[in-house]
Coordinates of C-alpha atoms and ligand atoms in Angstrom, one line a residue:
X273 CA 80.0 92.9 78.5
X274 CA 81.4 94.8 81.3
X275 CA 84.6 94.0 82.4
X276 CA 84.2 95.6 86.1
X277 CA 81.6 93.4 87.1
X278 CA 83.7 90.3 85.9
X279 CA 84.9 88.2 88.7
X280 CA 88.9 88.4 89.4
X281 CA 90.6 85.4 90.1
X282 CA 93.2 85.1 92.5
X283 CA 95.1 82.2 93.4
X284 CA 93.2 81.4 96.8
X285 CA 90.5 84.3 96.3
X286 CA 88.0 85.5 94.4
X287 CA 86.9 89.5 94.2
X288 CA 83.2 89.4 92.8
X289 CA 83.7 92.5 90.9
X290 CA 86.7 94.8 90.3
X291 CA 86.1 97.3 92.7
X292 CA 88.3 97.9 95.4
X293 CA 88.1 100.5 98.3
X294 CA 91.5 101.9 98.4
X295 CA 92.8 101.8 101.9
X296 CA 92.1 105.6 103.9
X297 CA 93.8 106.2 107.4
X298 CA 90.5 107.1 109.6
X299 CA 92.8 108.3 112.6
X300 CA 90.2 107.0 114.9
X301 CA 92.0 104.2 116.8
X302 CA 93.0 104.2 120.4
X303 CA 96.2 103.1 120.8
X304 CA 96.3 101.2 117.7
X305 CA 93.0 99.2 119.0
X306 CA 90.0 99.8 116.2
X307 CA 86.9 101.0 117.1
X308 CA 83.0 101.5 116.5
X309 CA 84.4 103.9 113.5
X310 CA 86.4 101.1 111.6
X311 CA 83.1 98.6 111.9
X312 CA 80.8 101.3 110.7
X313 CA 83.4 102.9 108.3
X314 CA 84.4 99.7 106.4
X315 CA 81.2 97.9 107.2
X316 CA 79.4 100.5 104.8
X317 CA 82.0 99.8 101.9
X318 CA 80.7 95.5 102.5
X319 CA 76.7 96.8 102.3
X320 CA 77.5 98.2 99.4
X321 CA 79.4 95.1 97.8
X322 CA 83.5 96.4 97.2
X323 CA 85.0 93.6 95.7
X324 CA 87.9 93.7 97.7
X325 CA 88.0 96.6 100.8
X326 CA 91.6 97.6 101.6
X327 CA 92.0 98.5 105.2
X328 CA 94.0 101.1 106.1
X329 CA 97.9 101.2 106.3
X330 CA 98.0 100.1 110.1
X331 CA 101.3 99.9 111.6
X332 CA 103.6 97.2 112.7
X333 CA 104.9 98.9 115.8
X334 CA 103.8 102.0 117.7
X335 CA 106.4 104.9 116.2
X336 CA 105.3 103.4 112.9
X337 CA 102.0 105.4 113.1
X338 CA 101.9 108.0 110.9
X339 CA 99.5 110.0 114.0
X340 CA 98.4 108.3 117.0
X341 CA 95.5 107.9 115.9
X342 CA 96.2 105.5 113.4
X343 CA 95.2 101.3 113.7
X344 CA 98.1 99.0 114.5
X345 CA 98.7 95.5 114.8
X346 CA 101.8 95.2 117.0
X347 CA 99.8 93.4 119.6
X348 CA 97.7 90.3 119.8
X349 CA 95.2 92.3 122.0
X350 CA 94.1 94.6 118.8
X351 CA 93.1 91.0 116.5
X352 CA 89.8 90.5 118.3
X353 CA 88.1 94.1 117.4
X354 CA 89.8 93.6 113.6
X355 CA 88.3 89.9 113.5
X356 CA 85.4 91.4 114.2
X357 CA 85.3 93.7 111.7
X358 CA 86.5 90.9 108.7
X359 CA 84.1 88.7 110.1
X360 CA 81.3 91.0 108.8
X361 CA 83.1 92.3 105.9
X362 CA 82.5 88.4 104.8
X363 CA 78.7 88.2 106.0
X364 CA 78.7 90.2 102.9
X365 CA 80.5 88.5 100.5
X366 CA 83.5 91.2 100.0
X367 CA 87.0 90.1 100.8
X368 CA 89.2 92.1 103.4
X369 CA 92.7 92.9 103.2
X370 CA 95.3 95.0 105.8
X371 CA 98.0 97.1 104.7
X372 CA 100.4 96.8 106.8
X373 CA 102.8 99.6 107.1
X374 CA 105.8 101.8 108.7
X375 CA 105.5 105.3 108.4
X376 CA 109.5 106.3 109.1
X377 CA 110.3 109.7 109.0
X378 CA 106.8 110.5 108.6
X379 CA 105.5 109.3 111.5
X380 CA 104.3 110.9 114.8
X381 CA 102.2 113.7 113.0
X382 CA 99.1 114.9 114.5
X383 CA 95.6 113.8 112.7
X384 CA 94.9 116.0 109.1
X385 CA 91.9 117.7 110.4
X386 CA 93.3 119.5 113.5
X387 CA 97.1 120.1 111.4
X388 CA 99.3 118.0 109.4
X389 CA 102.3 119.0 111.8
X390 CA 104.9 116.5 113.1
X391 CA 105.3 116.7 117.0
X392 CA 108.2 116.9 119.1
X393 CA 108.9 113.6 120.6
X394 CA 108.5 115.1 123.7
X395 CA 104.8 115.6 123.4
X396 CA 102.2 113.2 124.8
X397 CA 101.1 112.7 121.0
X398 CA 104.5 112.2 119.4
X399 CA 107.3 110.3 119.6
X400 CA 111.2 109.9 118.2
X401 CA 110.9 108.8 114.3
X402 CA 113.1 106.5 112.6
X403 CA 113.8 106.9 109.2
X404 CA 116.3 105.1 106.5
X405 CA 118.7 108.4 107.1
X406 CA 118.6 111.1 109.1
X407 CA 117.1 113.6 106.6
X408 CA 113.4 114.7 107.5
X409 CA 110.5 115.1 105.1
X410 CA 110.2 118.7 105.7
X411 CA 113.4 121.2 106.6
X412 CA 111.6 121.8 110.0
X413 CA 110.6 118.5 110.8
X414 CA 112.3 117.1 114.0
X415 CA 115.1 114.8 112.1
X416 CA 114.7 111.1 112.1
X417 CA 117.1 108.9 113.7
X418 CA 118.4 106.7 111.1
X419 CA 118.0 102.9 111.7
X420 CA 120.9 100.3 112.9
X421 CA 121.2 97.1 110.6
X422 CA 119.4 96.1 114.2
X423 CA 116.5 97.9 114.0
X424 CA 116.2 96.9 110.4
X425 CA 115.6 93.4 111.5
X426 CA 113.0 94.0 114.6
X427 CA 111.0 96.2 112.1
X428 CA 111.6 93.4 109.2
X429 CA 110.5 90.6 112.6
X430 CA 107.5 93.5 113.4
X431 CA 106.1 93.3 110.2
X432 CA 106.4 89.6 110.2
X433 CA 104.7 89.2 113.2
X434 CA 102.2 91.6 112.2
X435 CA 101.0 89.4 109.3
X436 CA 101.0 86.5 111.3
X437 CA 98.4 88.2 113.9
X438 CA 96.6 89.7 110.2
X439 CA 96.4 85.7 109.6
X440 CA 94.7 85.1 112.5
X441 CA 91.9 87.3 112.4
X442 CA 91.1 86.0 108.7
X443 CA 92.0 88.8 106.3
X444 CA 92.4 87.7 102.6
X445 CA 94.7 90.2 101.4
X446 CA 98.3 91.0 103.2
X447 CA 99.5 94.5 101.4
X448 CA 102.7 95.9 102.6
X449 CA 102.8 99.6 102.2
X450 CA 105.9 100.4 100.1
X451 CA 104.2 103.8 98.7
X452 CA 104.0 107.7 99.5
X453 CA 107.1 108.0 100.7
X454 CA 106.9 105.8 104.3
X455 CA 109.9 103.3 105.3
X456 CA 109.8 101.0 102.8
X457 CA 109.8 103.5 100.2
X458 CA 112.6 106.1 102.2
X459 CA 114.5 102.8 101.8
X460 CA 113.5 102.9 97.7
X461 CA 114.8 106.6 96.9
X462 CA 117.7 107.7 96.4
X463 CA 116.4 111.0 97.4
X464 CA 116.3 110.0 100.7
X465 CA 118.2 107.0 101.3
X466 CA 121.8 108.0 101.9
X467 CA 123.0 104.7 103.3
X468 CA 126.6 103.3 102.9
X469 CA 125.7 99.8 104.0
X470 CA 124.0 96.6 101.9
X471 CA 120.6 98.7 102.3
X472 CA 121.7 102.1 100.6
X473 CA 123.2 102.6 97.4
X474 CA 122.3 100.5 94.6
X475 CA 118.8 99.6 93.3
X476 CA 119.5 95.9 94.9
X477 CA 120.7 97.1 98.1
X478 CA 117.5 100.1 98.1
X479 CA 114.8 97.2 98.0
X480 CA 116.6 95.0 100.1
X481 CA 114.5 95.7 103.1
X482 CA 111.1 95.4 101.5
X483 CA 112.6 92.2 100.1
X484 CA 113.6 90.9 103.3
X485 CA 110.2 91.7 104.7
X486 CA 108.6 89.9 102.0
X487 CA 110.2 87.1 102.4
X488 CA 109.7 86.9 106.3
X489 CA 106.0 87.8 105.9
X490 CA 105.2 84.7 103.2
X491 CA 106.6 82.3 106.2
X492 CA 103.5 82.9 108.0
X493 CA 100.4 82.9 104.8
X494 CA 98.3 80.3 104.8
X495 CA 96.1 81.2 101.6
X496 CA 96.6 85.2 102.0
X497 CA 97.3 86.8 98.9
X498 CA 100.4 88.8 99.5
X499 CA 100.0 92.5 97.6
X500 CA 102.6 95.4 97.2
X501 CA 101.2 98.9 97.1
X502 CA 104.2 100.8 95.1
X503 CA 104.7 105.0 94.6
X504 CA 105.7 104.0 91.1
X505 CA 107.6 107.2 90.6
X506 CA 108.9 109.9 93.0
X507 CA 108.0 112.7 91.2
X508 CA 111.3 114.7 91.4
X509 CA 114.8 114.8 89.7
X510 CA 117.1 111.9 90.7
X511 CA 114.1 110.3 92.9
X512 CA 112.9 106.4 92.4
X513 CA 111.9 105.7 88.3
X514 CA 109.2 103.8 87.1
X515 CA 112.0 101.8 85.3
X516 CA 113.0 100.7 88.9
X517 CA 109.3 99.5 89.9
X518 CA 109.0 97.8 86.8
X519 CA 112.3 96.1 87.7
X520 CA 111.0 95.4 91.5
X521 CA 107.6 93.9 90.0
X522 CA 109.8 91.6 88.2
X523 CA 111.8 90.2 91.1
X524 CA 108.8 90.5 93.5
X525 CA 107.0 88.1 91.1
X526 CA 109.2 85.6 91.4
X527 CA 108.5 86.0 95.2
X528 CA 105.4 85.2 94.7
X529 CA 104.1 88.7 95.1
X530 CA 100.7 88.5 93.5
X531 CA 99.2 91.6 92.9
X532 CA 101.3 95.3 92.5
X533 CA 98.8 98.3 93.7
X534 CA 100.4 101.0 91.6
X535 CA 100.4 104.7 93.1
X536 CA 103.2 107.3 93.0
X537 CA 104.4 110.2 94.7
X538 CA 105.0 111.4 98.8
X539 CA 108.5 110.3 99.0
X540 CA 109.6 114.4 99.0
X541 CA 108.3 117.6 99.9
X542 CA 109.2 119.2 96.6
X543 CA 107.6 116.8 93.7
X544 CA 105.9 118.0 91.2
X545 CA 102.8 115.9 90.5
X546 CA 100.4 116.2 87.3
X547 CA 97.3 115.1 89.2
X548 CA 94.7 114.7 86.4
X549 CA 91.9 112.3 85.3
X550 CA 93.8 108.8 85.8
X551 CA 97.4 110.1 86.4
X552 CA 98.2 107.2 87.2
X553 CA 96.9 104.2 85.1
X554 CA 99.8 104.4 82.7
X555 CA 102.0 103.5 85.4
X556 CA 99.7 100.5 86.1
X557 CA 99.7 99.7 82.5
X558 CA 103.4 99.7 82.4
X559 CA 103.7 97.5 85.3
X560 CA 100.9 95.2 83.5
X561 CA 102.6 94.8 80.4
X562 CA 105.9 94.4 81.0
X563 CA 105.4 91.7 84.4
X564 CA 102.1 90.2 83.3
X565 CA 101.2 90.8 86.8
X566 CA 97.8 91.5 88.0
X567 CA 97.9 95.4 88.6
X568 CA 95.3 98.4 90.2
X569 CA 95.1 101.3 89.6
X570 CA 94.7 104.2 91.5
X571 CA 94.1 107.7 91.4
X572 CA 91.0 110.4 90.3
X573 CA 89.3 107.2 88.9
X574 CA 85.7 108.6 89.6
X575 CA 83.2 107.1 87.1
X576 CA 81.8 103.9 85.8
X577 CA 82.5 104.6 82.2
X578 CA 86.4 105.8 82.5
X579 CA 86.5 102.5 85.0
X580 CA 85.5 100.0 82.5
X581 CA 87.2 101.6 79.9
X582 CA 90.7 101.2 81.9
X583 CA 89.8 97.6 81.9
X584 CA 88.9 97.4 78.7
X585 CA 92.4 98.4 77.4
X586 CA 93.6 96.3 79.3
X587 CA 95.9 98.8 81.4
X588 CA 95.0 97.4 85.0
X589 CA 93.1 94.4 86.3
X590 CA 91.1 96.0 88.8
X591 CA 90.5 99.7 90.1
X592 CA 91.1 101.3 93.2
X593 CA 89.4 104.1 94.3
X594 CA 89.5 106.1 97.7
X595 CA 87.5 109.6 97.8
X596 CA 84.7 108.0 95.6
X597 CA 84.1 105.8 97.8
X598 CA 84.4 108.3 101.0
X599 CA 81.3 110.5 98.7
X600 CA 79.2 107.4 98.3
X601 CA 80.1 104.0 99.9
X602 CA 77.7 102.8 97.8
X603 CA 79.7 103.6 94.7
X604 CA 79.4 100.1 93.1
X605 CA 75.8 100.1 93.1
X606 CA 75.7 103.3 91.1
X607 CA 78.4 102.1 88.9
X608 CA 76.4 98.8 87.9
X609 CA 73.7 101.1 87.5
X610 CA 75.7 103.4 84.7
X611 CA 76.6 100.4 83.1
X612 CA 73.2 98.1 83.0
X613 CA 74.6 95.8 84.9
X614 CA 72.2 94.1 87.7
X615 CA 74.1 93.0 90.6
X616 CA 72.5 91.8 94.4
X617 CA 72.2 94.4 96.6
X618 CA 71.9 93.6 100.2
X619 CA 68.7 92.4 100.4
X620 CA 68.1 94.5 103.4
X621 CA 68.7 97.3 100.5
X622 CA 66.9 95.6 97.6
X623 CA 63.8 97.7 98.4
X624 CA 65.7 100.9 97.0
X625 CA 65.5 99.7 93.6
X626 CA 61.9 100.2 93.8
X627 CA 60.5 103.4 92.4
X628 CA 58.5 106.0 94.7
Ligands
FNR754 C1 94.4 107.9 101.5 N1 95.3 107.2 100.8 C2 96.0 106.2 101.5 N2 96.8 105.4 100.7 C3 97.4 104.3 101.3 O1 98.1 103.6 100.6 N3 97.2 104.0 102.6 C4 96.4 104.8 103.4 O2 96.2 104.5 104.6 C5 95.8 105.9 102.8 N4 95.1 106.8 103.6 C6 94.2 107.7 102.9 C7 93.3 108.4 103.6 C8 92.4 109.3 103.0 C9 91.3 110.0 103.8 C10 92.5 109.4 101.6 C11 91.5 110.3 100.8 C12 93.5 108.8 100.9 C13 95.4 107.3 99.4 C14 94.3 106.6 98.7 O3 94.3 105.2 99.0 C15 94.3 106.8 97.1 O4 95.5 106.2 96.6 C16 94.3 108.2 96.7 O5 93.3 108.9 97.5 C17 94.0 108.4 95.2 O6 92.7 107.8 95.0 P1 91.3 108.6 94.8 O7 91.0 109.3 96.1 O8 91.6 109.6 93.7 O9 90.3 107.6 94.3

């Protein structure tokens, strides 16, 4: 019996298969408001039955965009066009979450397809970043000013605030963004954080702020389920260890942290990553198996067959997947297909099952 068109069972939710789209910056907002593009773009992934659809990382305040093109959610004004958007993601029987994020020293880039290049924050597309320390991603990045215990506690309020507004428009799923090297994760690595005070230093000072923010953001759930998406490993000597996220699952737990989204890497320029066929599912599994916590995994997960079978073994409890999704949002249908599953199809859709 196939394992990936089993129900998963959250405390408030319920995914109707274990299929999750994997949040993907679309660059497409204006200032932070979504558009047309969002609807269509994550519309297609509810057609076509996702489980779960993870919005993109959309930022908590304006400097936290990694481009400005990138959704936000620092202002009540932006909930109605992303209520909008959840509303018909549940016409369709998927659940919705938003990862909400802070890009740090990464921030203020232009969008991928014109250049990956940071602006000056003189430029009418850029702006000042903040960072944990002062030390930029790349040698000739403009450097980061490093944040004031201050500034830690608006960004820790803007995230809380932020959820509160992601509450509003309906989402299911609150995921804070603690991977590929943005704030929360600068904060993580030692490679980068360089900090004298309670947030620098040790592993319990290094989480401190994604704790904090944690704890702020649960004062505002109702029945969200609150997710962590982690970079389980930095990639590079003397970086963050997976023997440190398995440690953070642990305490993040006991916070009531339900599910751990496990990626790694884009904390520093210089790691060294061994991107093959699920890279990453043994970080998952390690996460699993030591916590007990529901995990997904991520990462060149592209068939039906090496999906089930991660489930099988019991090395995540659902899968994420991005580019497959981007190739054909539509992927579930084919991968019920591979496994002789029969699943509902839209029913504006059924029609397609029929043979010429
Ligand atoms: C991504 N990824 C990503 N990850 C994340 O946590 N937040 C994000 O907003 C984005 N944005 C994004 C945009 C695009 C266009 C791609 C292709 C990827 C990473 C993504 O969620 C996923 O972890 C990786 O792409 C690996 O999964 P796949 O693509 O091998 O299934």
């Amino acid at each position: 019996m196939s394992l990936l068109f089993q129900p998963l069972e959250l405390q408030n939710h319920t995914l109707k298969n274990r299929m999750v789209v994997s949040p993907m910056c679309q660059y497409s907002a204006e200032n932070g408001f979504a558009t047309n593009w969002h609807l269509v773009h994550l519309g297609q992934f509810a057609i076509g039955k996702a489980g779960l659809i993870m919005q993109e990382a959309t930022a908590v305040v304006p400097e936290g965009r990694i481009t400005y093109g990138d959704l936000g959610l620092w202002n009540d004004a932006q909930i109605p066009a992303l209520k909008n958007i959840v509303d018909f993601v549940h016409s369709q029987g998927s659940l919705i979450g938003i990862q909400l994020a802070h890009a740090g020293r990464k921030a203020s880039t232009n969008k991928p397809w014109i250049n990956r290049n940071q602006f000056l924050p003189e430029h009418e597309n850029g702006w000042q970043t903040v960072g944990v320390s002062t030390l930029p991603y790349h040698q000739k990045d403009h450097p980061p000013v490093a944040l004031t215990k201050q500034n830690i506690q608006e960004i820790i309020q803007a995230f809380k605030q932020s959820a509160q507004r992601a509450v509003t428009a309906g989402y299911n799923v609150v995921e804070l963004h603690a991977a590929h090297g943005y704030l929360i994760h600068q904060f993580f690595s030692p490679l980068i954080n360089n900090r004298s005070d309670e947030y620098g230093g040790s592993f319990e000072n290094r989480i401190r702020f994604l704790l904090e923010i944690v704890e702020q953001v649960q004062q505002v759930l109702t029945n969200q389920s609150l997710w962590v998406r982690i970079s389980a490993t930095d990639w590079a000597e003397g970086g963050w260890t997976c023997f440190e996220s398995v440690k953070l699952a642990h305490i993040l737990k006991q916070k009531n942290v339900e599910v751990i989204d496990v990626s790694t890497g884009g904390a520093v320029a210089h790691q060294q990553i061994p991107e093959h066929e699920n890279y990453q599912v043994p970080f998952a599994n390690r996460i699993k198996t030591e916590t007990n916590m529901i995990t997904g995994a991520v990462g060149l997960i592209t068939h039906a067959k090496q999906a089930e079978a991660i489930l099988q073994k019991k090395e995540a409890d659902f899968v994420s997947i991005a580019r497959g999704f981007l190739q054909n949002p539509h992927l579930v249908y084919d991968f019920a297909n591979e496994l002789n599953v029969a699943i509902d199809w839209a029913p504006q859709y059924e029609r397609g099952k029929e043979s010429f």
